[in-house]
CSV table of C-alpha atoms in Angstrom, one decimal:
chain,number,residue,atom,x,y,z
A,10,MET,CA,-30.6,28.5,-1.2
A,11,ASN,CA,-30.3,25.5,1.2
A,12,MET,CA,-27.1,23.7,2.1
A,13,GLY,CA,-27.8,20.9,-0.3
A,14,ASP,CA,-28.2,23.3,-3.2
A,15,LYS,CA,-25.0,25.1,-2.3
A,16,LYS,CA,-23.0,21.8,-2.3
A,17,LEU,CA,-24.6,20.8,-5.7
A,18,LYS,CA,-23.7,24.3,-7.2
A,19,ARG,CA,-20.1,24.0,-5.9
A,20,LYS,CA,-19.8,20.5,-7.4
A,21,LEU,CA,-21.1,21.7,-10.8
A,22,ILE,CA,-18.8,24.7,-10.8
A,23,SER,CA,-15.9,22.4,-9.9
A,24,ARG,CA,-16.8,20.1,-12.9
A,25,GLU,CA,-17.0,23.1,-15.2
A,26,ASP,CA,-13.6,24.4,-14.1
A,27,LYS,CA,-12.1,21.0,-14.7
A,28,LYS,CA,-13.6,21.0,-18.2
A,29,LYS,CA,-12.1,24.4,-18.9
A,30,ASP,CA,-8.7,23.3,-17.6
A,31,ASP,CA,-8.8,20.1,-19.7
A,32,SER,CA,-9.9,21.8,-22.9
A,33,LYS,CA,-6.4,22.7,-23.9
A,34,THR,CA,-5.0,19.2,-23.5
A,35,ARG,CA,-8.1,17.3,-24.5
A,36,SER,CA,-8.6,19.0,-27.8
A,37,VAL,CA,-6.9,16.0,-29.5
A,38,THR,CA,-8.1,12.4,-28.9
A,39,ASP,CA,-6.4,11.0,-32.0
A,40,LEU,CA,-2.9,11.7,-33.1
A,41,ARG,CA,-1.5,10.7,-36.5
A,42,LEU,CA,2.3,11.1,-36.9
A,43,VAL,CA,4.5,10.5,-39.9
A,44,LEU,CA,8.2,9.6,-39.5
A,45,ILE,CA,10.5,10.9,-42.2
A,46,GLY,CA,14.3,10.7,-42.1
A,47,ARG,CA,17.5,9.5,-43.6
A,48,THR,CA,18.5,5.9,-43.6
A,49,GLY,CA,20.3,5.2,-40.2
A,50,SER,CA,18.8,8.2,-38.5
A,51,GLY,CA,17.0,6.1,-35.9
A,52,LYS,CA,13.6,6.6,-37.5
A,53,SER,CA,12.1,3.2,-36.9
A,54,ALA,CA,13.6,3.0,-33.4
A,55,SER,CA,12.0,6.3,-32.6
A,56,GLY,CA,8.6,4.9,-33.8
A,57,ASN,CA,9.1,2.0,-31.4
A,58,THR,CA,9.9,4.3,-28.5
A,59,ILE,CA,6.9,6.5,-29.2
A,60,LEU,CA,4.5,3.6,-29.5
A,61,ARG,CA,6.3,1.9,-26.5
A,62,LYS,CA,6.4,-1.4,-28.3
A,63,LYS,CA,8.5,-3.1,-31.0
A,64,GLN,CA,6.3,-2.3,-34.0
A,65,PHE,CA,9.0,-1.5,-36.6
A,66,LEU,CA,12.1,-3.4,-37.6
A,67,SER,CA,15.1,-1.4,-36.4
A,68,LYS,CA,18.8,-2.3,-36.7
A,69,THR,CA,22.1,-0.7,-37.6
A,70,SER,CA,22.4,-0.9,-41.4
A,71,ALA,CA,24.0,1.0,-44.3
A,72,ARG,CA,20.8,0.4,-46.3
A,73,SER,CA,17.2,1.4,-45.4
A,74,VAL,CA,15.6,-1.2,-43.1
A,75,THR,CA,12.2,0.1,-43.8
A,76,GLN,CA,11.5,-0.6,-47.5
A,77,THR,CA,7.8,-0.1,-47.4
A,78,CYS,CA,5.5,2.3,-45.6
A,79,GLU,CA,4.4,0.8,-42.3
A,80,MET,CA,1.9,1.8,-39.6
A,81,GLY,CA,1.6,1.1,-35.9
A,82,CYS,CA,-1.3,2.1,-33.6
A,83,VAL,CA,-1.7,2.1,-29.8
A,84,ASP,CA,-4.3,3.2,-27.3
A,85,LEU,CA,-2.3,5.2,-24.7
A,86,VAL,CA,-3.6,5.4,-21.1
A,87,GLU,CA,-2.1,8.7,-19.9
A,88,GLU,CA,-2.0,10.4,-16.6
A,89,ASP,CA,-1.6,14.0,-15.3
A,90,GLU,CA,-2.6,16.6,-17.9
A,91,LEU,CA,-2.8,14.4,-21.0
A,92,VAL,CA,-6.0,12.9,-22.2
A,93,SER,CA,-7.0,9.7,-20.4
A,94,ARG,CA,-7.3,7.7,-23.5
A,95,LYS,CA,-5.7,8.5,-26.9
A,96,ARG,CA,-5.4,6.7,-30.1
A,97,LEU,CA,-1.9,7.2,-31.4
A,98,THR,CA,-1.0,6.2,-35.0
A,99,VAL,CA,2.6,6.3,-36.3
A,100,VAL,CA,3.5,5.8,-40.0
A,101,ASP,CA,7.1,5.0,-40.8
A,102,MET,CA,8.2,6.0,-44.3
A,103,PRO,CA,11.1,4.3,-46.1
A,104,GLY,CA,14.4,5.9,-45.2
A,105,PHE,CA,15.5,8.4,-47.9
A,106,GLY,CA,18.9,8.7,-49.5
A,107,ASP,CA,19.8,5.1,-50.6
A,108,THR,CA,16.7,2.9,-50.6
A,109,HIS,CA,17.2,1.6,-54.2
A,110,LEU,CA,13.5,1.9,-54.8
A,111,SER,CA,12.2,2.9,-58.2
A,112,ARG,CA,10.2,6.1,-58.8
A,113,GLU,CA,7.1,3.9,-59.2
A,114,GLN,CA,7.7,2.2,-55.9
A,115,ILE,CA,8.2,5.5,-54.2
A,116,HIS,CA,4.9,6.8,-55.5
A,117,THR,CA,3.3,3.7,-54.2
A,118,GLU,CA,4.8,4.2,-50.7
A,119,ILE,CA,3.8,7.9,-50.6
A,120,ALA,CA,0.3,6.9,-51.6
A,121,LYS,CA,0.2,4.5,-48.7
A,122,CYS,CA,1.3,7.2,-46.3
A,123,VAL,CA,-1.4,9.6,-47.6
A,124,SER,CA,-4.0,6.9,-47.4
A,125,LEU,CA,-3.1,5.7,-43.9
A,126,THR,CA,-3.0,9.2,-42.5
A,127,ALA,CA,-6.1,10.6,-44.3
A,128,PRO,CA,-7.7,13.1,-43.9
A,129,GLY,CA,-4.2,14.2,-42.8
A,130,PRO,CA,-1.4,13.8,-40.2
A,131,HIS,CA,-1.1,16.0,-37.2
A,132,ALA,CA,2.6,16.1,-37.4
A,133,PHE,CA,5.6,15.1,-39.6
A,134,LEU,CA,8.5,14.1,-37.4
A,135,PHE,CA,11.7,14.9,-39.3
A,136,VAL,CA,14.3,12.5,-37.8
A,137,VAL,CA,17.9,13.7,-37.6
A,138,GLN,CA,20.7,11.9,-35.7
A,139,ILE,CA,22.8,14.0,-33.3
A,140,GLY,CA,26.2,14.6,-34.9
A,141,ARG,CA,25.1,13.4,-38.4
A,142,PHE,CA,23.5,16.4,-40.0
A,143,THR,CA,24.5,16.6,-43.7
A,144,GLU,CA,23.4,18.3,-46.9
A,145,SER,CA,21.1,15.4,-47.6
A,146,GLU,CA,19.0,16.3,-44.6
A,147,ARG,CA,18.7,19.9,-45.8
A,148,GLN,CA,17.7,18.7,-49.2
A,149,ALA,CA,15.1,16.3,-47.7
A,150,VAL,CA,13.3,19.3,-46.1
A,151,SER,CA,12.9,20.7,-49.6
A,152,GLY,CA,11.7,17.3,-50.9
A,153,LEU,CA,9.2,17.1,-48.0
A,154,GLU,CA,7.9,20.6,-48.9
A,155,GLN,CA,7.5,19.7,-52.6
A,156,ILE,CA,5.8,16.4,-51.9
A,157,PHE,CA,3.3,17.5,-49.2
A,158,GLY,CA,3.3,21.3,-49.5
A,159,GLU,CA,5.0,24.3,-47.7
A,160,GLY,CA,2.4,24.2,-44.9
A,161,ALA,CA,3.5,20.7,-44.0
A,162,VAL,CA,6.9,22.0,-43.2
A,163,ARG,CA,6.1,25.4,-41.8
A,164,GLN,CA,3.2,24.5,-39.6
A,165,HIS,CA,3.2,20.7,-39.0
A,166,THR,CA,6.8,19.5,-38.8
A,167,VAL,CA,8.9,18.8,-35.7
A,168,VAL,CA,12.6,18.1,-36.0
A,169,LEU,CA,13.2,15.0,-33.9
A,170,PHE,CA,16.8,14.4,-32.8
A,171,THR,CA,17.9,10.8,-32.0
A,172,ARG,CA,20.9,9.6,-30.1
A,173,GLY,CA,20.2,12.1,-27.4
A,174,ASP,CA,22.7,10.2,-25.2
A,175,ASP,CA,25.5,11.4,-27.5
A,176,LEU,CA,25.1,14.9,-26.2
A,177,ASP,CA,26.6,13.7,-22.9
A,178,GLU,CA,26.4,16.8,-20.6
A,179,MET,CA,25.9,19.3,-23.5
A,180,SER,CA,22.4,20.7,-23.8
A,181,ILE,CA,20.6,20.6,-27.1
A,182,ASP,CA,20.7,24.4,-27.2
A,183,GLU,CA,24.5,24.4,-26.9
A,184,TYR,CA,24.7,21.8,-29.6
A,185,LEU,CA,22.5,23.9,-31.9
A,186,ARG,CA,24.6,27.1,-31.4
A,187,GLU,CA,27.4,25.3,-33.1
A,188,ASN,CA,25.5,24.4,-36.2
A,189,ASP,CA,24.0,27.3,-38.2
A,190,GLU,CA,22.7,25.1,-41.0
A,191,LEU,CA,20.8,22.9,-38.6
A,192,LYS,CA,19.3,26.0,-36.9
A,193,ALA,CA,18.1,27.2,-40.3
A,194,VAL,CA,16.3,23.9,-40.9
A,195,ILE,CA,14.7,24.1,-37.5
A,196,GLU,CA,13.6,27.7,-38.2
A,197,ARG,CA,12.1,26.5,-41.5
A,198,CYS,CA,10.1,23.9,-39.4
A,199,GLY,CA,8.6,26.6,-37.2
A,200,GLY,CA,11.4,26.4,-34.6
A,201,ARG,CA,10.0,23.1,-33.2
A,202,TYR,CA,12.4,20.3,-32.1
A,203,HIS,CA,12.7,17.5,-29.6
A,204,VAL,CA,15.3,15.0,-28.4
A,205,LEU,CA,14.8,11.3,-28.0
A,206,ASN,CA,17.2,8.7,-26.4
A,207,ASN,CA,16.0,5.4,-28.0
A,208,LYS,CA,18.4,3.5,-25.8
A,209,ASP,CA,16.3,4.6,-22.9
A,210,SER,CA,13.0,3.5,-24.5
A,211,ARG,CA,11.3,3.0,-21.1
A,212,ASN,CA,11.6,6.6,-20.3
A,213,SER,CA,8.0,7.6,-20.8
A,214,ALA,CA,8.6,11.2,-19.9
A,215,GLN,CA,10.5,12.0,-23.1
A,216,VAL,CA,7.6,10.5,-25.1
A,217,LYS,CA,5.0,12.5,-23.1
A,218,GLU,CA,6.9,15.7,-23.7
A,219,LEU,CA,7.0,15.0,-27.4
A,220,LEU,CA,3.3,14.4,-27.6
A,221,MET,CA,2.7,17.6,-25.6
A,222,LYS,CA,4.7,19.5,-28.1
A,223,VAL,CA,2.7,18.0,-30.9
A,224,GLU,CA,-0.6,18.9,-29.2
A,225,LYS,CA,0.6,22.4,-28.6
A,226,MET,CA,1.4,22.7,-32.3
A,227,VAL,CA,-2.1,21.2,-33.2
A,228,GLU,CA,-3.8,23.8,-30.9
A,229,HIS,CA,-1.9,26.5,-32.7
A,230,ASN,CA,-3.1,25.3,-36.1
A,231,ASN,CA,-6.8,26.1,-36.6
A,232,GLU,CA,-7.5,22.9,-38.6
A,233,GLY,CA,-5.6,20.7,-36.2
A,234,PHE,CA,-4.1,18.2,-38.6
A,235,TYR,CA,-2.4,19.0,-41.9
A,236,THR,CA,-4.5,18.4,-45.0
A,237,ASN,CA,-4.6,19.4,-48.7
A,238,THR,CA,-6.5,18.2,-51.8
A,239,MET,CA,-4.5,15.0,-52.0
A,240,PHE,CA,-5.4,14.0,-48.4
A,241,LYS,CA,-9.0,15.0,-48.9
A,242,GLU,CA,-9.3,13.0,-52.1
A,243,ALA,CA,-7.8,10.0,-50.2
A,244,GLU,CA,-10.4,10.4,-47.4
A,245,ALA,CA,-13.2,10.6,-49.9
A,246,ALA,CA,-11.9,7.4,-51.7
A,247,ILE,CA,-11.6,5.5,-48.3
A,248,ARG,CA,-15.2,6.4,-47.3
A,249,GLU,CA,-16.6,5.4,-50.7
A,250,GLU,CA,-14.8,2.0,-50.3
A,251,GLN,CA,-16.0,1.6,-46.8
A,252,LYS,CA,-19.6,2.1,-47.9
A,253,ARG,CA,-19.2,-0.4,-50.6
A,254,MET,CA,-17.6,-3.0,-48.2
A,255,LEU,CA,-20.4,-2.4,-45.7
A,256,ARG,CA,-23.1,-2.9,-48.3
A,257,GLU,CA,-21.5,-6.2,-49.4
A,258,ARG,CA,-21.2,-7.4,-45.8
A,259,GLU,CA,-24.8,-6.5,-45.0
A,260,GLU,CA,-26.1,-8.3,-48.0
A,261,ALA,CA,-24.0,-11.4,-47.0
A,262,GLU,CA,-25.1,-11.3,-43.4
A,263,GLY,CA,-28.8,-10.3,-44.0
A,264,LYS,CA,-30.9,-8.5,-41.4
A,265,LYS,CA,-30.1,-9.1,-37.7
A,266,GLN,CA,-32.6,-11.1,-35.7
A,267,LYS,CA,-34.5,-9.5,-32.8
A,268,GLY,CA,-32.9,-11.8,-30.3
A,269,ASN,CA,-29.5,-10.6,-31.4
A,270,SER,CA,-30.6,-7.0,-30.9
A,271,ARG,CA,-31.7,-7.8,-27.3
A,272,MET,CA,-28.3,-9.5,-26.6
A,273,ASP,CA,-26.6,-6.4,-28.1
A,274,GLU,CA,-28.4,-4.2,-25.6
A,275,GLN,CA,-27.4,-6.4,-22.7
A,276,ASN,CA,-23.8,-6.3,-23.8
A,277,GLY,CA,-23.8,-2.6,-24.8
A,278,GLY,CA,-20.3,-1.8,-23.6
A,279,LYS,CA,-18.7,-4.9,-25.2
A,280,LYS,CA,-20.6,-4.3,-28.4
A,281,GLN,CA,-19.4,-0.7,-28.6
A,282,LYS,CA,-15.8,-1.7,-28.2
A,283,CYS,CA,-16.2,-4.5,-30.8
A,284,ASP,CA,-17.9,-2.0,-33.2
A,285,ARG,CA,-15.0,0.4,-32.8
A,286,GLU,CA,-12.4,-2.3,-33.5
A,287,GLU,CA,-14.4,-3.6,-36.5
A,288,SER,CA,-14.7,0.0,-37.8
A,289,ARG,CA,-11.0,0.5,-37.5
A,290,GLU,CA,-10.2,-2.8,-39.2
A,291,MET,CA,-12.7,-2.0,-42.1
A,292,ARG,CA,-11.1,1.5,-42.5
A,293,MET,CA,-7.6,0.0,-42.6
A,294,GLU,CA,-8.8,-2.6,-45.2
A,295,ALA,CA,-10.4,0.2,-47.3
A,296,ALA,CA,-7.3,2.5,-47.0
A,297,LEU,CA,-5.0,-0.3,-48.3
A,298,SER,CA,-7.4,-1.6,-51.0
A,299,THR,CA,-6.1,-1.6,-54.5
A,300,LYS,CA,-8.9,0.7,-55.7
A,301,VAL,CA,-8.1,3.4,-53.1
A,302,LEU,CA,-4.3,3.1,-53.5
A,303,GLU,CA,-4.4,3.4,-57.2
A,304,ARG,CA,-6.6,6.4,-57.0
A,305,VAL,CA,-4.3,8.1,-54.6
A,306,LYS,CA,-1.2,7.0,-56.4
A,307,ASN,CA,-2.4,8.7,-59.6
A,308,LEU,CA,-2.7,12.0,-57.7
A,309,VAL,CA,0.8,11.5,-56.1
A,310,ALA,CA,2.4,10.6,-59.5
A,311,VAL,CA,1.2,13.9,-61.0
A,312,GLY,CA,1.5,16.1,-57.9
A,313,VAL,CA,5.0,14.9,-56.9
A,314,THR,CA,7.8,16.2,-59.1
A,315,GLY,CA,10.8,14.1,-59.9
A,316,VAL,CA,12.9,16.7,-58.1
A,317,ALA,CA,11.2,15.9,-54.8
A,318,VAL,CA,11.6,12.1,-55.3
A,319,GLY,CA,15.2,12.5,-56.2
A,320,LEU,CA,16.0,14.7,-53.2
A,321,MET,CA,14.3,12.5,-50.7
A,322,PHE,CA,15.0,9.0,-52.0
A,323,GLY,CA,18.0,9.3,-54.2
A,324,VAL,CA,16.2,8.0,-57.3
A,325,ALA,CA,18.0,8.5,-60.5
A,326,ILE,CA,15.8,10.3,-63.0
A,327,GLY,CA,16.3,12.0,-66.3
A,328,ALA,CA,16.2,15.8,-66.8
A,329,ALA,CA,12.8,15.8,-68.5
A,330,ALA,CA,11.3,13.8,-65.7
A,331,VAL,CA,12.5,16.0,-62.9
A,332,ALA,CA,11.1,19.3,-64.2
A,333,PRO,CA,8.9,21.0,-61.6
A,334,LEU,CA,5.3,21.8,-62.2
A,335,PRO,CA,4.8,25.1,-64.1
A,336,PRO,CA,3.8,28.3,-62.1
A,337,GLY,CA,0.1,28.2,-61.0
A,338,LEU,CA,0.0,24.4,-61.1
A,339,LEU,CA,0.8,23.8,-57.4
A,340,VAL,CA,-0.1,20.5,-55.9
A,341,ASP,CA,-2.8,21.8,-53.6
A,342,ASN,CA,-4.7,23.6,-56.4
A,343,PHE,CA,-3.9,21.2,-59.2
A,344,VAL,CA,-4.6,17.7,-57.7
A,345,GLY,CA,-8.4,18.3,-57.6
A,346,TYR,CA,-8.3,18.7,-61.3
A,347,LEU,CA,-6.7,15.3,-61.8
A,348,THR,CA,-9.5,13.1,-60.6
A,349,SER,CA,-10.1,11.4,-64.0
A,350,THR,CA,-7.9,9.4,-66.3
A,351,THR,CA,-8.4,12.0,-69.1
A,352,HIS,CA,-7.3,14.9,-66.9
A,353,ILE,CA,-4.3,12.9,-65.7
A,354,LEU,CA,-3.2,12.2,-69.3
A,355,ASN,CA,-3.8,15.9,-70.3
A,356,ALA,CA,-1.8,17.0,-67.3
A,357,ALA,CA,1.0,14.7,-68.0
A,358,ALA,CA,1.2,16.0,-71.6
A,359,GLU,CA,1.3,19.6,-70.3
A,360,ILE,CA,4.0,18.8,-67.8
A,361,GLY,CA,6.0,17.1,-70.6
A,362,ARG,CA,5.7,20.2,-72.8
A,363,VAL,CA,6.9,22.5,-70.0
A,364,ALA,CA,9.7,20.1,-69.0
A,365,ALA,CA,11.2,20.3,-72.5
A,366,GLY,CA,11.9,24.0,-72.0
A,367,ILE,CA,13.1,23.7,-68.4
A,368,GLY,CA,15.7,20.9,-68.3
A,369,GLY,CA,18.7,23.1,-69.1
A,370,GLY,CA,18.1,25.6,-66.3
A,371,LEU,CA,17.0,23.0,-63.7
A,372,ALA,CA,20.4,22.7,-61.9
A,373,GLY,CA,20.6,26.5,-61.4
A,374,ARG,CA,17.1,26.8,-60.2
A,375,LEU,CA,17.5,23.9,-57.7
A,376,GLN,CA,20.6,25.5,-56.3
A,377,GLY,CA,18.7,28.7,-55.7
A,378,GLN,CA,15.9,26.8,-53.9
A,379,LEU,CA,18.2,24.8,-51.7
């Protein structure tokens, strides 16, 4: 082997080693995060810190500032061990506890969250303010589990503490040692937590550390992002709507001329970038279309119990409405059955019959779960 071959071999080996080193951190090129938390916990401010821009309205208020499900996206140019270019999507849910939203409105907002993060979010960020952990937060974890499934909490949730500056010189570990209930919630969420100081929003290191924790969690989960039948149905609905929209646009525009094709070849890089942006815009339009949202909302309305809505958003509901689904009719197994209007009506009738015999013992059962 001559000197030139040896140099080429060393160069190829170096490239291969770099690929191996990067495999752990480059396994995720698109991160979808969902912010969930009590009103006043700093949820929207955290979203702005993570995205590094003012995307969500954030201010001190006794009532929820975020009344509708909102989304922000950014392409992050990272350094060091993180991927060189990452699409980061953050969905901000309405603050739970005192939003004054009706059950119908809550179902709509949950449907938006499911549709915007389909085929599933990589992480739920459960936002808790330092020094403000209450029974409501603990109940909200139960609500999160009933709405999205146990796997969402156990395998895909990170407890995100805000007001990190309030710790002063105390470490987060010292703070947790003084709160057994909070430690129990973190353990329920797989032992994952992170601290943000939203007053120091320019501190990119704290955001990088959070994203690395999320990526580590994603690597640990075989499927990467969290999904269930509800998210899968949303993805299928979005793709169907995209195909319909694409057919309509192609019919309106007609076939492209050859001259345009040559110009596209000459401007390949710009065209690819425009195509990506156009594809993202079309997907967003499809995800928020009335047809898709109604389809997802029907699944949410049947799959989400009144108990979960009441726990998370403080919605007042009657005893018959809050009865949980009967054994064997869990959301992940049951939602697939509810893809037609007939099935939905039959399911609603079944839930009503079961609810009639459960209302009296509901309080005791909830106490045992919480």
